mmCIF file of C-alpha atoms in Angstrom:
data_model
loop_
_atom_site.group_PDB
_atom_site.id
_atom_site.type_symbol
_atom_site.label_atom_id
_atom_site.label_comp_id
_atom_site.label_asym_id
_atom_site.label_seq_id
_atom_site.Cartn_x
_atom_site.Cartn_y
_atom_site.Cartn_z
ATOM 1 C CA MET A 1 -6.222 -15.271 63.513
ATOM 2 C CA LYS A 2 -3.832 -16.717 66.320
ATOM 3 C CA THR A 3 -1.437 -13.647 67.424
ATOM 4 C CA TYR A 4 2.282 -14.625 68.977
ATOM 5 C CA PRO A 5 3.459 -11.886 71.985
ATOM 6 C CA LEU A 6 6.651 -9.876 70.942
ATOM 7 C CA LEU A 7 9.855 -11.090 71.448
ATOM 8 C CA SER A 8 11.610 -8.323 72.748
ATOM 9 C CA ALA A 9 15.952 -8.383 73.745
ATOM 10 C CA THR A 10 17.197 -5.986 76.719
ATOM 11 C CA ILE A 11 20.168 -3.410 75.461
ATOM 12 C CA GLY A 12 22.021 -2.786 78.716
ATOM 13 C CA SER A 13 19.979 -2.297 81.187
ATOM 14 C CA ARG A 14 17.875 0.880 80.020
ATOM 15 C CA CYS A 15 15.771 0.085 77.442
ATOM 16 C CA ASP A 16 13.603 -2.262 75.514
ATOM 17 C CA ILE A 17 14.098 -2.682 71.532
ATOM 18 C CA PRO A 18 11.944 -5.534 69.877
ATOM 19 C CA ILE A 19 14.130 -8.053 68.278
ATOM 20 C CA LEU A 20 11.608 -7.287 65.164
ATOM 21 C CA LEU A 21 12.564 -3.581 64.955
ATOM 22 C CA LEU A 22 15.922 -4.169 65.178
ATOM 23 C CA LEU A 23 15.743 -7.158 62.754
ATOM 24 C CA ILE A 24 14.305 -4.420 60.028
ATOM 25 C CA LEU A 25 16.292 -1.805 61.241
ATOM 26 C CA LEU A 26 19.553 -4.209 60.219
ATOM 27 C CA ALA A 27 17.871 -5.249 57.102
ATOM 28 C CA ALA A 28 17.128 -1.740 55.462
ATOM 29 C CA PRO A 29 20.625 -0.839 54.131
ATOM 30 C CA PHE A 30 19.776 -3.897 52.066
ATOM 31 C CA SER A 31 16.714 -2.836 50.392
ATOM 32 C CA LYS A 32 15.614 -3.639 46.837
ATOM 33 C CA LYS A 33 16.167 0.560 46.774
ATOM 34 C CA THR A 34 19.206 0.440 47.548
ATOM 35 C CA MET A 35 20.303 -2.395 45.717
ATOM 36 C CA ALA A 36 19.080 -0.688 42.285
ATOM 37 C CA GLN A 37 21.593 2.393 43.273
ATOM 38 C CA THR A 38 24.583 0.393 42.976
ATOM 39 C CA SER A 39 26.492 0.974 40.281
ATOM 40 C CA ARG A 40 26.344 -0.405 36.880
ATOM 41 C CA GLU A 41 29.367 -0.769 34.166
ATOM 42 C CA ILE A 42 28.244 -1.256 30.234
ATOM 43 C CA LEU A 43 30.513 -2.043 27.199
ATOM 44 C CA TYR A 44 29.418 -1.288 23.622
ATOM 45 C CA ILE A 45 31.377 -3.379 21.274
ATOM 46 C CA GLY A 46 31.577 -2.383 17.497
ATOM 47 C CA THR A 47 31.864 -5.234 15.150
ATOM 48 C CA TYR A 48 31.920 -5.944 11.640
ATOM 49 C CA SER A 49 29.606 -7.674 10.290
ATOM 50 C CA GLN A 50 31.485 -11.418 10.145
ATOM 51 C CA ASN A 51 32.115 -14.482 11.524
ATOM 52 C CA GLN A 52 28.410 -14.461 13.049
ATOM 53 C CA SER A 53 28.667 -11.350 14.323
ATOM 54 C CA LYS A 54 25.486 -9.528 15.945
ATOM 55 C CA GLY A 55 26.271 -6.367 15.215
ATOM 56 C CA ILE A 56 27.031 -3.990 18.146
ATOM 57 C CA TYR A 57 26.844 -5.805 21.644
ATOM 58 C CA VAL A 58 25.684 -4.473 24.865
ATOM 59 C CA LEU A 59 27.632 -6.025 27.909
ATOM 60 C CA GLU A 60 27.414 -5.734 31.521
ATOM 61 C CA PHE A 61 30.880 -5.802 32.906
ATOM 62 C CA ASP A 62 31.566 -6.958 36.378
ATOM 63 C CA ARG A 63 35.546 -5.942 37.001
ATOM 64 C CA SER A 64 35.124 -8.227 40.509
ATOM 65 C CA THR A 65 35.402 -11.278 38.075
ATOM 66 C CA PHE A 66 36.876 -9.258 34.753
ATOM 67 C CA SER A 67 33.767 -10.985 33.027
ATOM 68 C CA ALA A 68 31.184 -9.751 31.013
ATOM 69 C CA ARG A 69 27.364 -10.429 30.141
ATOM 70 C CA VAL A 70 25.469 -9.746 26.853
ATOM 71 C CA LEU A 71 22.248 -7.471 27.599
ATOM 72 C CA GLN A 72 21.036 -6.739 24.017
ATOM 73 C CA THR A 73 22.426 -7.224 20.181
ATOM 74 C CA VAL A 74 22.172 -5.064 18.215
ATOM 75 C CA HIS A 75 21.954 -5.238 14.151
ATOM 76 C CA ASP A 76 19.911 -2.596 12.733
ATOM 77 C CA LYS A 77 23.111 -2.549 9.253
ATOM 78 C CA LYS A 78 25.850 -4.318 8.605
ATOM 79 C CA ASN A 79 29.227 -3.262 9.992
ATOM 80 C CA PRO A 80 28.790 -0.787 13.152
ATOM 81 C CA THR A 81 32.020 -0.939 13.688
ATOM 82 C CA PHE A 82 32.407 2.511 15.606
ATOM 83 C CA LEU A 83 30.595 4.076 18.407
ATOM 84 C CA ALA A 84 30.197 7.367 20.207
ATOM 85 C CA LEU A 85 29.125 8.077 23.362
ATOM 86 C CA HIS A 86 26.880 11.555 23.896
ATOM 87 C CA PRO A 87 28.474 13.122 26.722
ATOM 88 C CA SER A 88 25.304 13.569 28.881
ATOM 89 C CA GLY A 89 25.362 9.067 28.994
ATOM 90 C CA LYS A 90 22.270 9.320 27.575
ATOM 91 C CA PHE A 91 22.480 8.303 24.013
ATOM 92 C CA LEU A 92 24.831 6.307 21.593
ATOM 93 C CA TYR A 93 25.480 6.849 17.624
ATOM 94 C CA ALA A 94 27.011 4.147 15.857
ATOM 95 C CA ALA A 95 28.420 4.642 11.886
ATOM 96 C CA TYR A 96 27.173 2.031 9.922
ATOM 97 C CA ARG A 97 28.874 1.177 6.729
ATOM 98 C CA GLU A 98 25.428 -0.308 5.141
ATOM 99 C CA GLY A 99 23.769 2.535 3.446
ATOM 100 C CA LYS A 100 19.889 3.083 3.872
ATOM 101 C CA ASN A 101 18.942 0.994 1.318
ATOM 102 C CA ALA A 102 20.978 -1.510 -1.017
ATOM 103 C CA GLU A 103 20.908 1.906 -3.738
ATOM 104 C CA ASP A 104 22.860 3.911 -1.542
ATOM 105 C CA PRO A 105 26.494 4.131 -1.663
ATOM 106 C CA ASN A 106 27.066 5.786 1.182
ATOM 107 C CA GLY A 107 26.735 4.894 4.939
ATOM 108 C CA THR A 108 24.293 5.587 7.530
ATOM 109 C CA VAL A 109 24.464 7.156 10.792
ATOM 110 C CA ALA A 110 22.313 5.853 13.499
ATOM 111 C CA ALA A 111 21.377 7.618 16.725
ATOM 112 C CA TYR A 112 19.943 5.475 20.293
ATOM 113 C CA ALA A 113 18.379 6.155 23.117
ATOM 114 C CA ILE A 114 20.383 4.850 26.767
ATOM 115 C CA GLU A 115 17.617 3.197 28.412
ATOM 116 C CA GLU A 116 17.989 3.989 32.319
ATOM 117 C CA GLY A 117 19.348 1.565 34.367
ATOM 118 C CA THR A 118 20.257 -0.968 31.883
ATOM 119 C CA GLY A 119 22.195 0.600 29.402
ATOM 120 C CA ARG A 120 20.159 -1.045 26.868
ATOM 121 C CA LEU A 121 19.371 0.923 23.280
ATOM 122 C CA SER A 122 16.957 1.725 21.234
ATOM 123 C CA LEU A 123 17.172 3.192 17.918
ATOM 124 C CA LEU A 124 15.633 6.942 17.674
ATOM 125 C CA ASN A 125 16.386 7.370 14.270
ATOM 126 C CA TRP A 126 19.061 7.549 11.028
ATOM 127 C CA VAL A 127 20.426 9.116 8.313
ATOM 128 C CA SER A 128 22.412 9.172 5.490
ATOM 129 C CA SER A 129 26.028 9.343 6.589
ATOM 130 C CA ALA A 130 26.610 11.620 3.174
ATOM 131 C CA GLY A 131 29.762 8.960 1.977
ATOM 132 C CA ALA A 132 31.230 6.238 1.692
ATOM 133 C CA SER A 133 32.971 3.746 4.048
ATOM 134 C CA PRO A 134 32.304 5.903 7.989
ATOM 135 C CA CYS A 135 35.382 4.292 9.370
ATOM 136 C CA HIS A 136 34.954 7.201 12.409
ATOM 137 C CA ILE A 137 32.611 8.912 14.389
ATOM 138 C CA SER A 138 32.511 11.485 16.940
ATOM 139 C CA VAL A 139 30.801 13.904 19.448
ATOM 140 C CA ASP A 140 31.476 17.719 20.115
ATOM 141 C CA PRO A 141 31.904 18.047 23.851
ATOM 142 C CA SER A 142 28.801 20.188 24.290
ATOM 143 C CA GLY A 143 26.820 17.196 22.584
ATOM 144 C CA SER A 144 25.804 19.489 19.728
ATOM 145 C CA VAL A 145 27.399 18.442 16.541
ATOM 146 C CA VAL A 146 27.904 14.750 15.886
ATOM 147 C CA PHE A 147 31.307 13.944 13.584
ATOM 148 C CA VAL A 148 31.863 11.212 11.053
ATOM 149 C CA SER A 149 35.021 10.687 8.479
ATOM 150 C CA HIS A 150 34.731 8.627 5.941
ATOM 151 C CA TYR A 151 37.635 6.264 4.061
ATOM 152 C CA GLN A 152 36.515 4.786 1.117
ATOM 153 C CA GLY A 153 34.525 8.337 0.614
ATOM 154 C CA GLY A 154 37.697 10.910 1.244
ATOM 155 C CA ASN A 155 35.482 13.385 2.335
ATOM 156 C CA LEU A 156 33.859 14.217 6.244
ATOM 157 C CA SER A 157 30.680 15.301 7.119
ATOM 158 C CA SER A 158 28.595 16.873 10.231
ATOM 159 C CA PHE A 159 25.146 16.454 11.954
ATOM 160 C CA LYS A 160 23.359 18.412 14.537
ATOM 161 C CA VAL A 161 22.098 17.041 17.264
ATOM 162 C CA LEU A 162 18.438 18.093 17.946
ATOM 163 C CA ASP A 163 17.028 18.311 21.511
ATOM 164 C CA SER A 164 15.439 14.255 21.505
ATOM 165 C CA GLY A 165 19.137 12.690 21.087
ATOM 166 C CA GLN A 166 18.208 12.074 16.978
ATOM 167 C CA VAL A 167 20.738 13.571 14.796
ATOM 168 C CA SER A 168 19.556 16.034 11.428
ATOM 169 C CA GLU A 169 20.405 15.153 8.350
ATOM 170 C CA ALA A 170 24.054 15.953 7.513
ATOM 171 C CA VAL A 171 24.946 19.706 7.619
ATOM 172 C CA SER A 172 28.273 19.610 6.356
ATOM 173 C CA PHE A 173 29.747 17.589 3.781
ATOM 174 C CA VAL A 174 33.325 18.394 2.854
ATOM 175 C CA GLN A 175 35.641 16.446 -0.132
ATOM 176 C CA HIS A 176 39.634 16.088 0.356
ATOM 177 C CA GLU A 177 41.228 16.107 -2.810
ATOM 178 C CA GLY A 178 45.027 15.152 -3.696
ATOM 179 C CA SER A 179 47.447 11.444 -3.121
ATOM 180 C CA SER A 180 50.670 11.281 -1.291
ATOM 181 C CA ILE A 181 53.485 8.566 -2.231
ATOM 182 C CA HIS A 182 52.452 5.691 -0.563
ATOM 183 C CA PRO A 183 50.869 2.982 -2.867
ATOM 184 C CA ASN A 184 47.951 3.134 -0.190
ATOM 185 C CA GLN A 185 47.608 7.080 -0.755
ATOM 186 C CA THR A 186 46.362 7.488 -4.408
ATOM 187 C CA ARG A 187 43.099 9.536 -2.950
ATOM 188 C CA PRO A 188 42.493 10.805 0.343
ATOM 189 C CA HIS A 189 41.543 8.377 2.903
ATOM 190 C CA MET A 190 39.987 10.382 5.660
ATOM 191 C CA HIS A 191 39.421 8.410 9.323
ATOM 192 C CA SER A 192 39.038 10.665 12.271
ATOM 193 C CA MET A 193 37.798 13.353 13.450
ATOM 194 C CA ILE A 194 38.699 14.269 17.104
ATOM 195 C CA PRO A 195 36.871 17.886 18.629
ATOM 196 C CA SER A 196 39.280 20.026 20.629
ATOM 197 C CA LEU A 197 38.528 20.139 24.267
ATOM 198 C CA ASP A 198 36.594 23.753 23.892
ATOM 199 C CA GLY A 199 34.499 22.217 21.110
ATOM 200 C CA ASN A 200 35.801 24.865 18.711
ATOM 201 C CA TRP A 201 37.480 23.115 16.299
ATOM 202 C CA VAL A 202 37.639 19.474 15.228
ATOM 203 C CA TYR A 203 40.944 17.967 13.972
ATOM 204 C CA ALA A 204 40.726 15.779 10.606
ATOM 205 C CA SER A 205 43.639 13.029 10.109
ATOM 206 C CA ASP A 206 43.559 12.113 5.945
ATOM 207 C CA LEU A 207 45.504 9.422 5.707
ATOM 208 C CA GLY A 208 45.738 9.627 1.797
ATOM 209 C CA ILE A 209 46.645 13.128 1.374
ATOM 210 C CA ASP A 210 49.119 13.164 4.739
ATOM 211 C CA GLN A 211 47.496 16.067 6.297
ATOM 212 C CA LEU A 212 45.924 16.753 9.506
ATOM 213 C CA LEU A 213 43.086 19.452 9.048
ATOM 214 C CA LYS A 214 41.782 21.746 11.748
ATOM 215 C CA TYR A 215 38.174 22.928 10.963
ATOM 216 C CA GLN A 216 36.209 25.657 12.855
ATOM 217 C CA VAL A 217 32.865 24.301 14.622
ATOM 218 C CA ASN A 218 29.622 25.435 14.832
ATOM 219 C CA THR A 219 27.473 24.443 17.637
ATOM 220 C CA GLU A 220 24.615 25.773 17.014
ATOM 221 C CA LYS A 221 24.382 24.953 13.315
ATOM 222 C CA GLY A 222 26.400 21.744 13.232
ATOM 223 C CA SER A 223 28.195 22.663 10.855
ATOM 224 C CA LEU A 224 32.209 23.104 9.813
ATOM 225 C CA GLU A 225 33.609 26.277 8.267
ATOM 226 C CA ASN A 226 34.824 25.704 4.830
ATOM 227 C CA ASP A 227 38.520 27.170 4.905
ATOM 228 C CA PRO A 228 40.206 24.783 7.339
ATOM 229 C CA GLU A 229 43.814 25.318 8.637
ATOM 230 C CA VAL A 230 46.431 22.491 7.206
ATOM 231 C CA PHE A 231 48.915 20.841 8.656
ATOM 232 C CA PRO A 232 50.783 18.516 6.669
ATOM 233 C CA VAL A 233 52.615 15.814 7.625
ATOM 234 C CA LYS A 234 55.703 13.952 6.507
ATOM 235 C CA ALA A 235 55.002 12.343 2.839
ATOM 236 C CA GLY A 236 54.078 8.624 3.199
ATOM 237 C CA SER A 237 53.301 8.462 7.158
ATOM 238 C CA GLY A 238 49.334 8.236 6.880
ATOM 239 C CA PRO A 239 47.808 10.064 9.863
ATOM 240 C CA ARG A 240 45.281 7.757 11.341
ATOM 241 C CA HIS A 241 44.064 9.181 15.070
ATOM 242 C CA PHE A 242 44.675 11.779 17.166
ATOM 243 C CA VAL A 243 44.171 12.683 20.803
ATOM 244 C CA LEU A 244 44.792 15.382 22.504
ATOM 245 C CA HIS A 245 46.361 15.798 25.974
ATOM 246 C CA PRO A 246 43.723 16.769 28.481
ATOM 247 C CA VAL A 247 45.836 19.257 30.683
ATOM 248 C CA LEU A 248 48.911 20.263 28.779
ATOM 249 C CA PRO A 249 49.214 22.133 25.246
ATOM 250 C CA TYR A 250 50.417 18.884 22.659
ATOM 251 C CA ALA A 251 48.880 16.145 20.623
ATOM 252 C CA TYR A 252 49.341 12.993 19.588
ATOM 253 C CA SER A 253 48.832 12.200 15.865
ATOM 254 C CA VAL A 254 49.171 7.989 15.708
ATOM 255 C CA GLU A 255 50.570 7.781 11.560
ATOM 256 C CA GLU A 256 49.667 4.292 10.110
ATOM 257 C CA LEU A 257 51.726 3.712 7.401
ATOM 258 C CA SER A 258 54.986 4.780 8.850
ATOM 259 C CA ASN A 259 53.927 3.570 11.974
ATOM 260 C CA THR A 260 54.638 6.105 13.984
ATOM 261 C CA VAL A 261 53.926 8.795 16.150
ATOM 262 C CA GLY A 262 53.747 12.409 15.587
ATOM 263 C CA ILE A 263 54.068 14.867 18.760
ATOM 264 C CA TYR A 264 52.640 18.406 18.492
ATOM 265 C CA ALA A 265 52.279 21.305 20.215
ATOM 266 C CA VAL A 266 49.210 22.959 20.482
ATOM 267 C CA ASP A 267 48.396 26.705 20.120
ATOM 268 C CA SER A 268 46.142 27.815 23.226
ATOM 269 C CA LYS A 269 44.885 30.850 21.149
ATOM 270 C CA ASN A 270 44.057 29.078 18.372
ATOM 271 C CA GLY A 271 44.168 25.255 18.097
ATOM 272 C CA ASP A 272 47.320 25.203 15.705
ATOM 273 C CA LEU A 273 49.287 22.703 15.698
ATOM 274 C CA SER A 274 53.226 22.599 15.513
ATOM 275 C CA LEU A 275 55.397 19.289 14.850
ATOM 276 C CA LEU A 276 57.399 18.856 17.286
ATOM 277 C CA SER A 277 58.995 15.588 16.916
ATOM 278 C CA ARG A 278 58.163 12.045 15.585
ATOM 279 C CA VAL A 279 58.769 8.373 16.859
ATOM 280 C CA ASP A 280 58.935 5.260 16.445
ATOM 281 C CA MET A 281 56.038 2.112 17.468
ATOM 282 C CA LEU A 282 57.885 -0.861 16.134
ATOM 283 C CA SER A 283 59.992 -3.209 18.669
ATOM 284 C CA PRO A 284 63.046 -3.445 16.887
ATOM 285 C CA ALA A 285 63.220 -7.513 19.188
ATOM 286 C CA LEU A 286 60.299 -8.510 16.831
ATOM 287 C CA HIS A 287 59.441 -8.967 13.068
ATOM 288 C CA SER A 288 56.547 -8.742 10.784
ATOM 289 C CA ASP A 289 55.902 -8.927 7.386
ATOM 290 C CA TYR A 290 52.851 -6.493 7.874
ATOM 291 C CA ASN A 291 53.033 -3.806 10.200
ATOM 292 C CA ALA A 292 49.797 -1.006 10.508
ATOM 293 C CA ALA A 293 49.893 1.609 13.624
ATOM 294 C CA ALA A 294 45.935 1.777 14.066
ATOM 295 C CA ASP A 295 44.650 3.727 17.469
ATOM 296 C CA ILE A 296 45.901 5.618 19.916
ATOM 297 C CA HIS A 297 45.075 6.530 23.616
ATOM 298 C CA LEU A 298 46.569 9.052 26.825
ATOM 299 C CA SER A 299 45.860 7.556 30.581
ATOM 300 C CA VAL A 300 43.823 9.275 32.803
ATOM 301 C CA ASP A 301 46.362 11.137 34.542
ATOM 302 C CA GLY A 302 48.066 12.153 31.839
ATOM 303 C CA ASN A 303 51.598 10.580 32.549
ATOM 304 C CA TRP A 304 51.281 7.823 29.808
ATOM 305 C CA LEU A 305 50.517 7.304 26.343
ATOM 306 C CA TYR A 306 49.571 4.023 24.163
ATOM 307 C CA ALA A 307 49.766 3.098 20.759
ATOM 308 C CA SER A 308 48.032 0.030 19.165
ATOM 309 C CA ASN A 309 50.108 -1.573 16.374
ATOM 310 C CA ARG A 310 48.684 -4.519 13.843
ATOM 311 C CA GLY A 311 51.089 -7.115 12.986
ATOM 312 C CA GLN A 312 53.181 -7.169 15.227
ATOM 313 C CA ASP A 313 49.862 -6.945 17.846
ATOM 314 C CA ASN A 314 51.136 -5.388 20.756
ATOM 315 C CA LEU A 315 50.905 -1.576 22.658
ATOM 316 C CA ALA A 316 54.096 0.499 22.499
ATOM 317 C CA VAL A 317 53.854 2.320 25.883
ATOM 318 C CA TYR A 318 55.662 5.812 26.358
ATOM 319 C CA ARG A 319 55.973 7.581 29.201
ATOM 320 C CA VAL A 320 55.102 11.659 28.584
ATOM 321 C CA ASP A 321 57.371 14.335 29.459
ATOM 322 C CA GLN A 322 55.027 17.039 31.359
ATOM 323 C CA ASN A 323 57.129 19.843 30.908
ATOM 324 C CA THR A 324 57.898 18.970 27.017
ATOM 325 C CA GLY A 325 54.983 16.834 25.616
ATOM 326 C CA LEU A 326 57.962 14.762 24.643
ATOM 327 C CA LEU A 327 57.523 10.713 24.480
ATOM 328 C CA GLY A 328 59.660 8.273 26.249
ATOM 329 C CA LEU A 329 59.281 4.720 24.969
ATOM 330 C CA GLN A 330 58.888 2.129 27.771
ATOM 331 C CA GLY A 331 58.456 -1.323 26.101
ATOM 332 C CA HIS A 332 55.358 -2.429 24.177
ATOM 333 C CA VAL A 333 52.821 -5.512 25.072
ATOM 334 C CA PRO A 334 51.549 -7.906 23.521
ATOM 335 C CA THR A 335 47.958 -7.585 23.103
ATOM 336 C CA GLY A 336 46.726 -10.833 23.751
ATOM 337 C CA GLY A 337 44.807 -11.197 20.043
ATOM 338 C CA LYS A 338 45.461 -10.786 16.161
ATOM 339 C CA HIS A 339 44.619 -6.721 14.750
ATOM 340 C CA PRO A 340 44.009 -4.843 17.219
ATOM 341 C CA ARG A 341 42.255 -2.423 15.970
ATOM 342 C CA ASN A 342 40.952 -0.197 18.425
ATOM 343 C CA PHE A 343 41.259 0.125 22.253
ATOM 344 C CA LYS A 344 39.283 2.013 25.566
ATOM 345 C CA VAL A 345 41.646 3.648 28.114
ATOM 346 C CA ASP A 346 39.167 3.131 31.295
ATOM 347 C CA GLU A 347 37.555 5.990 32.669
ATOM 348 C CA LYS A 348 38.497 5.109 35.766
ATOM 349 C CA GLY A 349 42.289 4.979 35.305
ATOM 350 C CA ALA A 350 42.529 1.366 36.432
ATOM 351 C CA LEU A 351 41.783 -1.165 33.149
ATOM 352 C CA LEU A 352 42.708 -1.384 29.449
ATOM 353 C CA PHE A 353 40.275 -3.006 26.958
ATOM 354 C CA VAL A 354 41.697 -3.886 23.626
ATOM 355 C CA ALA A 355 39.232 -4.628 20.832
ATOM 356 C CA ASN A 356 41.097 -7.908 18.602
ATOM 357 C CA MET A 357 39.796 -7.897 15.081
ATOM 358 C CA GLU A 358 40.894 -10.904 13.384
ATOM 359 C CA SER A 359 41.322 -13.021 16.723
ATOM 360 C CA ASP A 360 37.231 -12.093 18.034
ATOM 361 C CA ASN A 361 38.079 -11.244 21.589
ATOM 362 C CA VAL A 362 38.087 -7.778 23.577
ATOM 363 C CA VAL A 363 41.349 -8.684 26.206
ATOM 364 C CA ILE A 364 41.286 -7.045 29.666
ATOM 365 C CA PHE A 365 44.776 -5.711 30.874
ATOM 366 C CA THR A 366 45.136 -3.576 34.303
ATOM 367 C CA ILE A 367 47.329 -0.418 34.374
ATOM 368 C CA PRO A 368 49.332 -0.138 38.255
ATOM 369 C CA LYS A 369 48.572 2.754 39.822
ATOM 370 C CA ASP A 370 52.664 2.974 40.683
ATOM 371 C CA ARG A 371 53.712 3.067 37.025
ATOM 372 C CA GLY A 372 51.219 3.117 33.633
ATOM 373 C CA ILE A 373 52.651 -0.284 31.710
ATOM 374 C CA PRO A 374 49.425 -2.362 31.293
ATOM 375 C CA GLU A 375 49.256 -5.833 32.906
ATOM 376 C CA PRO A 376 47.587 -8.957 31.287
ATOM 377 C CA THR A 377 44.665 -10.126 33.479
ATOM 378 C CA GLY A 378 44.737 -13.591 31.583
ATOM 379 C CA LYS A 379 40.554 -12.687 31.033
ATOM 380 C CA SER A 380 39.085 -11.523 27.877
ATOM 381 C CA ILE A 381 35.435 -11.791 26.133
ATOM 382 C CA SER A 382 34.827 -13.669 23.307
ATOM 383 C CA ILE A 383 32.733 -10.717 20.236
ATOM 384 C CA PRO A 384 33.314 -11.849 16.417
ATOM 385 C CA ARG A 385 35.003 -9.181 14.845
ATOM 386 C CA ALA A 386 35.457 -6.908 17.205
ATOM 387 C CA VAL A 387 36.520 -3.633 16.637
ATOM 388 C CA PHE A 388 35.519 -0.748 18.918
ATOM 389 C CA VAL A 389 34.688 -0.286 22.745
ATOM 390 C CA GLU A 390 33.199 1.993 24.366
ATOM 391 C CA GLN A 391 32.630 2.385 28.151
ATOM 392 C CA LEU A 392 29.236 4.358 30.367
ATOM 393 C CA PHE A 393 28.871 4.138 33.831
ATOM 394 C CA MET A 394 25.045 4.040 35.428
ATOM 395 C CA ASP A 395 24.199 4.558 38.775
#
């Protein structure tokens, strides 16, 4: 074997370091191991199974270019419209509107393991949702309980999260009763369940009977107490989704039928709600024969609140008074598509993703640091019948 003399370079006049060794040291920070440790951002998109949708879309998102590539699609059942990420980042739960079989009138709850390093999903198990047409799913802060709301059934259910990440069969099932004054309120229509920050309670929004309800949660059993506190809202308003301020004792309810946001004080001792005020969501400069409020979220710092409106197809943007919790309307931002059903505020506080169902796209906005009014990037992701966006950062 032919050999070559080792080349060397002189650094100053004190020592000689082999050039080859120097090159190895320079290359070390760029080794495959180091590259593998680069953080990845994964988006999970829930959809309706229409327009050739492939179910749940698993995307790798590049925020430097506002672009995404599809890693995987999952279509175990029809209409995986709502998703929930486990606090550990190891599991994802999906509410499918299709039952376990053709004869099952209920929906299905599926548990998925999230592959470390890639974000891909693998099915752990599925169980009956115990109600018709599940439209919302959430997980308590401890990761012990999954909550599911059923629009058509007008009921709710809870499930224990097992050590494996799987979900149990339904532990609790509650059927609501009643109606209200709007033509869409002839019977109960459960729309969402949002756990309190400490996990002791879960707040249920029933559009059909104009009620917000507070259920006590037993995280060990995965169950709900049977005697909720009931907080009536204005007749005909139709509470849909609910959000709690991350620091202040206030909460906000988006009301679908009246296109308003209800502002509530939250009792720090027992979690009870007291209505403070209600504000309009619609822009007086726009006219639409159809308007229906959809989703609501706060900025990461809690200084801004956003609510989506289908019809005018925009986000109503409010500044949150940090002393009173009251809202000041700052304007309306077009969502860049039709029927903004749900949206996601970036966990880093820099971006906002809007799922426009009828225009089959997820539109990307930036949130400036100095003010919370979203600005369009001109970028979007094409997803058929996009409904919901979840986000996961992976190291």
